[in-house]
Amino acid sequence: MFKTPPSDRWLQEAVGLEQEFEISAGSEFQVGTEDEAAFQEAAPVNPLQMAFAILMRNLRVDHRLTIEQLAEQIAVDGDQLLLIEKSVGFKPPPRTLQKLSAFYKLPFTAVVQMAGAVTNVNPLLARNAVQFAAKSESFEQLTRDEKKLLTKFVQLVRDMK
Amino acid sequence: MRSSYPVRLLKSDGNWIDGELFEGISETNLIHFEQLWKPQLDEMRREAIERRARGEKCYDGADAHWNWRKFVELTTGDLSVRQFTIEADGETQGLMLVSTIYRSRIEPGQHLLYVDRVAAAPWNRKSKKAPQRFRPIGSLLIRHAIGTSLAEGFSGRVGLHSLPGSTGFYCDRLAMKSFGPDPHHQNLEYFELSVAQAQEEIKKSSK
Protein backbone atom coordinates (compact mmCIF):
# COMPACT_ATOMS: atom_id res chain seq x y z
CA MET A 1 0.00 0.00 0.00
CA PHE A 2 1.18 3.53 -0.83
CA LYS A 3 1.91 5.05 2.57
CA THR A 4 3.62 8.38 2.01
CA PRO A 5 1.97 11.11 4.08
CA PRO A 6 1.62 14.49 2.38
CA SER A 7 3.78 17.47 3.28
CA ASP A 8 2.44 20.24 5.52
CA ARG A 9 2.75 22.69 2.63
CA TRP A 10 0.63 20.50 0.36
CA LEU A 11 -1.95 20.05 3.13
CA GLN A 12 -2.28 23.82 3.55
CA GLU A 13 -2.83 24.21 -0.17
CA ALA A 14 -5.34 21.34 -0.30
CA VAL A 15 -7.28 22.79 2.64
CA GLY A 16 -7.70 26.04 0.70
CA LEU A 17 -8.69 24.27 -2.47
CA GLU A 18 -11.45 22.30 -0.77
CA GLN A 19 -13.13 25.56 0.15
CA GLU A 20 -13.33 26.25 -3.54
CA PHE A 21 -13.79 22.85 -5.18
CA GLU A 22 -16.08 19.87 -4.71
CA ILE A 23 -14.23 16.58 -5.25
CA SER A 24 -16.22 13.52 -6.26
CA ALA A 25 -16.31 10.93 -9.02
CA GLY A 26 -18.63 8.06 -9.90
CA SER A 27 -22.13 8.02 -11.30
CA GLU A 28 -24.88 10.61 -11.14
CA PHE A 29 -28.45 10.17 -9.90
CA GLN A 30 -30.62 9.15 -12.85
CA VAL A 31 -34.40 9.22 -13.03
CA GLY A 32 -36.00 6.05 -14.35
CA THR A 33 -33.23 3.70 -13.20
CA GLU A 34 -32.57 1.68 -10.08
CA ASP A 35 -31.35 4.95 -8.57
CA GLU A 36 -35.02 5.75 -8.00
CA ALA A 37 -35.42 2.82 -5.66
CA ALA A 38 -32.15 3.59 -3.91
CA PHE A 39 -33.21 7.13 -3.08
CA GLN A 40 -34.66 6.79 0.40
CA GLU A 41 -37.21 9.09 1.98
CA ALA A 42 -36.24 10.64 5.32
CA ALA A 43 -38.84 13.38 5.87
CA PRO A 44 -41.65 13.19 8.45
CA VAL A 45 -44.93 11.88 7.03
CA ASN A 46 -47.89 14.24 6.61
CA PRO A 47 -51.11 12.30 5.77
CA LEU A 48 -52.38 14.97 3.35
CA GLN A 49 -49.06 15.10 1.54
CA MET A 50 -48.97 11.31 1.48
CA ALA A 51 -52.39 11.38 -0.20
CA PHE A 52 -51.00 13.89 -2.70
CA ALA A 53 -48.05 11.61 -3.50
CA ILE A 54 -50.37 8.63 -4.03
CA LEU A 55 -52.80 10.72 -6.08
CA MET A 56 -50.01 11.93 -8.38
CA ARG A 57 -48.61 8.43 -8.75
CA ASN A 58 -51.99 6.81 -9.45
CA LEU A 59 -53.11 9.52 -11.88
CA ARG A 60 -49.89 9.10 -13.83
CA VAL A 61 -50.29 5.32 -13.90
CA ASP A 62 -53.92 5.78 -14.95
CA HIS A 63 -52.71 7.97 -17.85
CA ARG A 64 -50.19 5.21 -18.72
CA LEU A 65 -47.23 7.55 -18.52
CA THR A 66 -43.73 7.01 -17.17
CA ILE A 67 -42.17 9.78 -15.09
CA GLU A 68 -39.99 10.74 -18.03
CA GLN A 69 -42.95 10.92 -20.42
CA LEU A 70 -44.95 13.07 -18.01
CA ALA A 71 -41.89 15.29 -17.43
CA GLU A 72 -41.64 15.81 -21.17
CA GLN A 73 -45.36 16.46 -21.65
CA ILE A 74 -45.60 19.13 -18.97
CA ALA A 75 -42.01 20.40 -19.28
CA VAL A 76 -41.03 19.74 -15.65
CA ASP A 77 -37.79 18.26 -14.26
CA GLY A 78 -38.25 14.47 -13.96
CA ASP A 79 -36.42 14.50 -10.62
CA GLN A 80 -39.13 16.74 -9.21
CA LEU A 81 -41.91 14.41 -10.37
CA LEU A 82 -40.01 11.50 -8.86
CA LEU A 83 -39.76 13.28 -5.51
CA ILE A 84 -43.42 14.31 -5.58
CA GLU A 85 -44.40 10.64 -5.80
CA LYS A 86 -41.73 9.07 -3.62
CA SER A 87 -40.65 11.68 -1.16
CA VAL A 88 -43.59 12.64 1.04
CA GLY A 89 -42.97 16.16 2.34
CA PHE A 90 -41.16 17.37 -0.77
CA LYS A 91 -42.61 20.77 -1.67
CA PRO A 92 -42.62 21.33 -5.42
CA PRO A 93 -42.46 24.90 -6.73
CA PRO A 94 -45.86 26.55 -7.54
CA ARG A 95 -45.09 26.44 -11.26
CA THR A 96 -44.88 22.64 -11.14
CA LEU A 97 -48.13 22.45 -9.15
CA GLN A 98 -49.80 24.69 -11.74
CA LYS A 99 -48.68 22.39 -14.55
CA LEU A 100 -49.85 19.26 -12.73
CA SER A 101 -53.17 20.86 -11.86
CA ALA A 102 -53.74 21.90 -15.50
CA PHE A 103 -52.66 18.51 -16.88
CA TYR A 104 -54.89 16.48 -14.55
CA LYS A 105 -57.70 19.10 -14.62
CA LEU A 106 -57.64 19.52 -10.84
CA PRO A 107 -58.37 22.85 -9.11
CA PHE A 108 -55.09 24.59 -8.31
CA THR A 109 -56.34 25.55 -4.81
CA ALA A 110 -56.89 21.90 -3.90
CA VAL A 111 -53.53 20.86 -5.36
CA VAL A 112 -51.56 23.44 -3.35
CA GLN A 113 -53.37 22.43 -0.17
CA MET A 114 -52.57 18.76 -0.67
CA ALA A 115 -48.96 19.47 -1.65
CA GLY A 116 -48.41 21.35 1.60
CA ALA A 117 -47.77 24.65 -0.16
CA VAL A 118 -50.36 26.42 2.02
CA THR A 119 -51.28 25.93 5.66
CA ASN A 120 -55.01 26.71 5.38
CA VAL A 121 -56.56 23.40 4.34
CA ASN A 122 -60.22 22.68 3.57
CA PRO A 123 -61.27 20.15 6.29
CA LEU A 124 -63.46 18.21 3.86
CA LEU A 125 -60.52 17.84 1.47
CA ALA A 126 -58.21 16.81 4.33
CA ARG A 127 -60.65 14.16 5.60
CA ASN A 128 -61.30 12.67 2.17
CA ALA A 129 -57.65 12.79 1.18
CA VAL A 130 -56.62 10.87 4.28
CA GLN A 131 -59.33 8.25 3.62
CA PHE A 132 -58.15 8.01 0.01
CA ALA A 133 -54.55 7.51 1.12
CA ALA A 134 -55.55 4.87 3.65
CA LYS A 135 -57.38 2.83 1.02
CA SER A 136 -54.89 3.27 -1.84
CA GLU A 137 -51.52 1.84 -2.65
CA SER A 138 -49.12 2.57 -5.42
CA PHE A 139 -49.05 -0.33 -7.85
CA GLU A 140 -47.70 -0.54 -11.35
CA GLN A 141 -51.27 -0.94 -12.58
CA LEU A 142 -54.44 0.13 -10.84
CA THR A 143 -56.95 -2.54 -9.86
CA ARG A 144 -60.62 -1.96 -10.69
CA ASP A 145 -61.34 -0.95 -7.08
CA GLU A 146 -58.41 1.45 -7.02
CA LYS A 147 -59.49 2.98 -10.29
CA LYS A 148 -62.99 3.46 -8.84
CA LEU A 149 -61.51 5.00 -5.70
CA LEU A 150 -59.25 7.27 -7.73
CA THR A 151 -62.11 8.43 -9.96
CA LYS A 152 -64.31 9.15 -6.93
CA PHE A 153 -61.61 11.14 -5.16
CA VAL A 154 -60.63 13.08 -8.29
CA GLN A 155 -64.29 14.00 -8.80
CA LEU A 156 -64.53 15.21 -5.20
CA VAL A 157 -61.40 17.35 -5.67
CA ARG A 158 -62.71 18.76 -8.95
CA ASP A 159 -66.00 19.65 -7.28
CA MET A 160 -64.10 21.85 -4.82
CA LYS A 161 -63.73 24.68 -7.32
CA MET B 1 -5.79 -5.59 10.54
CA ARG B 2 -6.20 -2.90 7.89
CA SER B 3 -3.11 -1.11 6.54
CA SER B 4 -3.10 2.60 7.18
CA TYR B 5 -1.04 5.76 7.45
CA PRO B 6 -1.61 8.97 9.38
CA VAL B 7 -3.07 12.06 7.74
CA ARG B 8 -3.55 15.48 9.31
CA LEU B 9 -6.86 17.26 8.89
CA LEU B 10 -7.85 20.85 9.61
CA LYS B 11 -10.90 21.06 11.85
CA SER B 12 -13.49 23.83 11.43
CA ASP B 13 -12.25 25.41 14.70
CA GLY B 14 -8.82 25.97 13.12
CA ASN B 15 -7.00 23.16 14.94
CA TRP B 16 -5.26 20.29 13.16
CA ILE B 17 -6.17 16.76 14.23
CA ASP B 18 -4.79 13.33 13.41
CA GLY B 19 -6.76 11.12 11.09
CA GLU B 20 -5.92 7.92 9.30
CA LEU B 21 -6.21 6.70 5.74
CA PHE B 22 -7.08 2.99 5.72
CA GLU B 23 -7.15 0.31 3.06
CA GLY B 24 -10.59 -1.32 3.20
CA ILE B 25 -14.11 -0.21 4.12
CA SER B 26 -15.23 -1.74 7.42
CA GLU B 27 -18.70 -2.50 8.80
CA THR B 28 -18.30 0.53 11.07
CA ASN B 29 -17.64 2.72 8.02
CA LEU B 30 -20.82 1.39 6.39
CA ILE B 31 -22.86 2.08 9.52
CA HIS B 32 -21.49 5.63 9.57
CA PHE B 33 -22.50 5.99 5.93
CA GLU B 34 -26.03 4.68 6.52
CA GLN B 35 -26.74 6.47 9.78
CA LEU B 36 -24.74 9.68 9.50
CA TRP B 37 -24.08 10.42 5.82
CA LYS B 38 -27.26 9.22 4.13
CA PRO B 39 -29.87 11.46 5.85
CA GLN B 40 -27.72 14.52 5.13
CA LEU B 41 -27.08 13.48 1.53
CA ASP B 42 -30.81 12.98 0.92
CA GLU B 43 -31.49 16.44 2.30
CA MET B 44 -28.74 17.95 0.10
CA ARG B 45 -30.24 16.18 -2.91
CA ARG B 46 -33.74 17.47 -2.14
CA GLU B 47 -32.50 21.03 -1.77
CA ALA B 48 -30.49 20.79 -4.99
CA ILE B 49 -33.60 19.75 -6.92
CA GLU B 50 -35.55 22.65 -5.46
CA ARG B 51 -32.74 25.07 -6.34
CA ARG B 52 -32.52 23.72 -9.86
CA ALA B 53 -36.29 24.21 -10.18
CA ARG B 54 -35.66 27.89 -9.40
CA GLY B 55 -33.11 28.01 -12.21
CA GLU B 56 -29.99 27.83 -10.02
CA LYS B 57 -27.04 25.63 -10.91
CA CYS B 58 -26.67 23.11 -8.10
CA TYR B 59 -25.38 19.53 -8.09
CA ASP B 60 -25.20 18.91 -4.33
CA GLY B 61 -25.96 15.37 -3.23
CA ALA B 62 -25.50 13.92 -6.74
CA ASP B 63 -24.23 10.79 -4.97
CA ALA B 64 -27.18 10.52 -2.54
CA HIS B 65 -28.30 7.27 -4.17
CA TRP B 66 -24.95 5.52 -3.80
CA ASN B 67 -25.24 2.40 -1.72
CA TRP B 68 -21.76 1.88 -0.27
CA ARG B 69 -22.82 -1.36 1.44
CA LYS B 70 -23.78 -2.78 -1.94
CA PHE B 71 -20.53 -1.54 -3.50
CA VAL B 72 -18.51 -3.20 -0.73
CA GLU B 73 -20.47 -6.47 -0.99
CA LEU B 74 -19.94 -6.55 -4.74
CA THR B 75 -16.23 -5.77 -4.62
CA THR B 76 -14.92 -7.50 -1.50
CA GLY B 77 -12.73 -10.37 -2.67
CA ASP B 78 -12.38 -8.86 -6.15
CA LEU B 79 -8.64 -8.42 -6.43
CA SER B 80 -9.03 -5.78 -9.14
CA VAL B 81 -10.89 -3.41 -6.79
CA ARG B 82 -9.45 -1.69 -3.74
CA GLN B 83 -11.31 0.23 -1.07
CA PHE B 84 -10.02 3.16 0.97
CA THR B 85 -11.36 5.17 3.90
CA ILE B 86 -10.36 8.27 5.84
CA GLU B 87 -11.31 8.17 9.51
CA ALA B 88 -11.01 10.96 12.07
CA ASP B 89 -12.76 11.98 15.27
CA GLY B 90 -14.32 8.49 15.51
CA GLU B 91 -16.23 8.88 12.24
CA THR B 92 -15.83 8.06 8.56
CA GLN B 93 -14.77 11.19 6.70
CA GLY B 94 -14.26 9.92 3.15
CA LEU B 95 -14.64 6.78 1.04
CA MET B 96 -13.09 5.65 -2.24
CA LEU B 97 -13.18 2.62 -4.56
CA VAL B 98 -10.56 2.17 -7.28
CA SER B 99 -10.20 -0.42 -10.02
CA THR B 100 -7.04 -1.74 -11.65
CA ILE B 101 -8.51 -3.26 -14.82
CA TYR B 102 -8.88 -0.14 -16.94
CA ARG B 103 -6.55 1.09 -19.69
CA SER B 104 -5.33 4.57 -20.49
CA ARG B 105 -6.77 6.74 -23.24
CA ILE B 106 -3.75 9.05 -23.21
CA GLU B 107 -1.44 6.07 -23.73
CA PRO B 108 -3.65 3.36 -25.24
CA GLY B 109 -2.78 -0.10 -23.94
CA GLN B 110 -1.16 1.13 -20.71
CA HIS B 111 -2.80 0.32 -17.38
CA LEU B 112 -4.21 3.04 -15.19
CA LEU B 113 -5.90 3.26 -11.84
CA TYR B 114 -9.59 4.08 -12.36
CA VAL B 115 -11.33 5.94 -9.53
CA ASP B 116 -14.70 4.22 -9.54
CA ARG B 117 -16.18 6.25 -6.66
CA VAL B 118 -14.87 8.90 -4.33
CA ALA B 119 -16.88 10.91 -1.83
CA ALA B 120 -16.33 13.04 1.25
CA ALA B 121 -18.76 12.93 4.18
CA PRO B 122 -21.55 15.49 3.59
CA TRP B 123 -20.33 17.68 6.48
CA ASN B 124 -16.91 17.97 4.83
CA ARG B 125 -18.29 19.43 1.59
CA LYS B 126 -18.39 23.14 0.89
CA SER B 127 -21.70 24.63 1.90
CA LYS B 128 -23.21 28.04 2.57
CA LYS B 129 -24.92 26.66 5.69
CA ALA B 130 -21.96 25.50 7.78
CA PRO B 131 -18.16 25.41 7.61
CA GLN B 132 -16.62 22.13 6.48
CA ARG B 133 -15.79 20.06 9.58
CA PHE B 134 -12.60 18.54 8.20
CA ARG B 135 -10.37 19.38 5.25
CA PRO B 136 -8.83 18.10 3.03
CA ILE B 137 -10.65 14.83 2.30
CA GLY B 138 -11.20 14.52 -1.47
CA SER B 139 -7.70 15.84 -2.24
CA LEU B 140 -6.12 13.27 0.10
CA LEU B 141 -8.07 10.44 -1.50
CA ILE B 142 -7.20 11.52 -5.05
CA ARG B 143 -3.55 11.89 -4.02
CA HIS B 144 -3.75 8.40 -2.56
CA ALA B 145 -5.18 7.11 -5.85
CA ILE B 146 -2.16 8.58 -7.67
CA GLY B 147 0.19 6.97 -5.13
CA THR B 148 -1.63 3.65 -5.47
CA SER B 149 -1.25 3.84 -9.25
CA LEU B 150 2.51 4.30 -8.75
CA ALA B 151 2.62 1.41 -6.27
CA GLU B 152 0.69 -0.83 -8.69
CA GLY B 153 3.24 -0.11 -11.42
CA PHE B 154 0.88 2.08 -13.45
CA SER B 155 3.30 5.03 -13.26
CA GLY B 156 0.71 7.27 -11.62
CA ARG B 157 -1.86 7.15 -14.43
CA VAL B 158 -5.35 7.83 -13.04
CA GLY B 159 -8.70 8.05 -14.83
CA LEU B 160 -12.15 8.99 -13.56
CA HIS B 161 -15.61 10.21 -14.50
CA SER B 162 -16.27 13.45 -12.64
CA LEU B 163 -19.65 14.29 -11.17
CA PRO B 164 -20.87 17.60 -12.65
CA GLY B 165 -20.01 19.72 -9.62
CA SER B 166 -16.41 18.50 -9.45
CA THR B 167 -15.03 19.09 -12.94
CA GLY B 168 -13.31 22.31 -11.80
CA PHE B 169 -10.98 20.44 -9.45
CA TYR B 170 -9.83 17.91 -12.05
CA CYS B 171 -9.59 20.48 -14.81
CA ASP B 172 -8.26 23.60 -13.04
CA ARG B 173 -6.32 22.17 -10.09
CA LEU B 174 -4.91 18.92 -11.43
CA ALA B 175 -4.98 19.95 -15.12
CA MET B 176 -6.11 16.43 -16.02
CA LYS B 177 -6.79 15.84 -19.70
CA SER B 178 -10.52 15.95 -20.46
CA PHE B 179 -11.95 13.54 -23.00
CA GLY B 180 -15.33 15.27 -22.81
CA PRO B 181 -18.72 13.76 -21.92
CA ASP B 182 -18.68 9.95 -22.07
CA PRO B 183 -21.88 8.61 -23.72
CA HIS B 184 -21.21 5.22 -22.12
CA HIS B 185 -21.11 6.69 -18.62
CA GLN B 186 -24.16 8.96 -18.22
CA ASN B 187 -22.40 11.63 -20.29
CA LEU B 188 -20.14 12.41 -17.35
CA GLU B 189 -16.87 14.08 -18.29
CA TYR B 190 -13.92 11.66 -18.37
CA PHE B 191 -10.54 12.89 -17.11
CA GLU B 192 -7.13 11.32 -17.14
CA LEU B 193 -3.90 12.21 -15.34
CA SER B 194 -0.71 11.59 -17.33
CA VAL B 195 2.47 9.96 -16.02
CA ALA B 196 4.34 13.27 -15.96
CA GLN B 197 1.51 15.05 -14.10
CA ALA B 198 1.20 12.22 -11.57
CA GLN B 199 4.91 12.14 -10.80
CA GLU B 200 5.01 15.90 -10.39
CA GLU B 201 1.97 15.78 -8.09
CA ILE B 202 3.45 13.11 -5.81
CA LYS B 203 6.85 14.84 -5.78
CA LYS B 204 5.46 18.21 -4.75
CA SER B 205 2.99 16.75 -2.25
CA SER B 206 5.32 14.44 -0.34
CA LYS B 207 7.52 15.23 2.62
Coordinates of C-alpha atoms in Angstrom, one line a residue, chain A residues 34-35 58 66 71-72 76 78 88-90 92 94 113 128 130 136 144 157 159:
Chain A
E34 CA -32.6 1.7 -10.1
D35 CA -31.3 4.9 -8.6
N58 CA -52.0 6.8 -9.5
T66 CA -43.7 7.0 -17.2
A71 CA -41.9 15.3 -17.4
E72 CA -41.6 15.8 -21.2
V76 CA -41.0 19.7 -15.6
G78 CA -38.3 14.5 -14.0
V88 CA -43.6 12.6 1.0
G89 CA -43.0 16.2 2.3
F90 CA -41.2 17.4 -0.8
P92 CA -42.6 21.3 -5.4
P94 CA -45.9 26.6 -7.5
Q113 CA -53.4 22.4 -0.2
N128 CA -61.3 12.7 2.2
V130 CA -56.6 10.9 4.3
S136 CA -54.9 3.3 -1.8
R144 CA -60.6 -2.0 -10.7
V157 CA -61.4 17.4 -5.7
D159 CA -66.0 19.6 -7.3

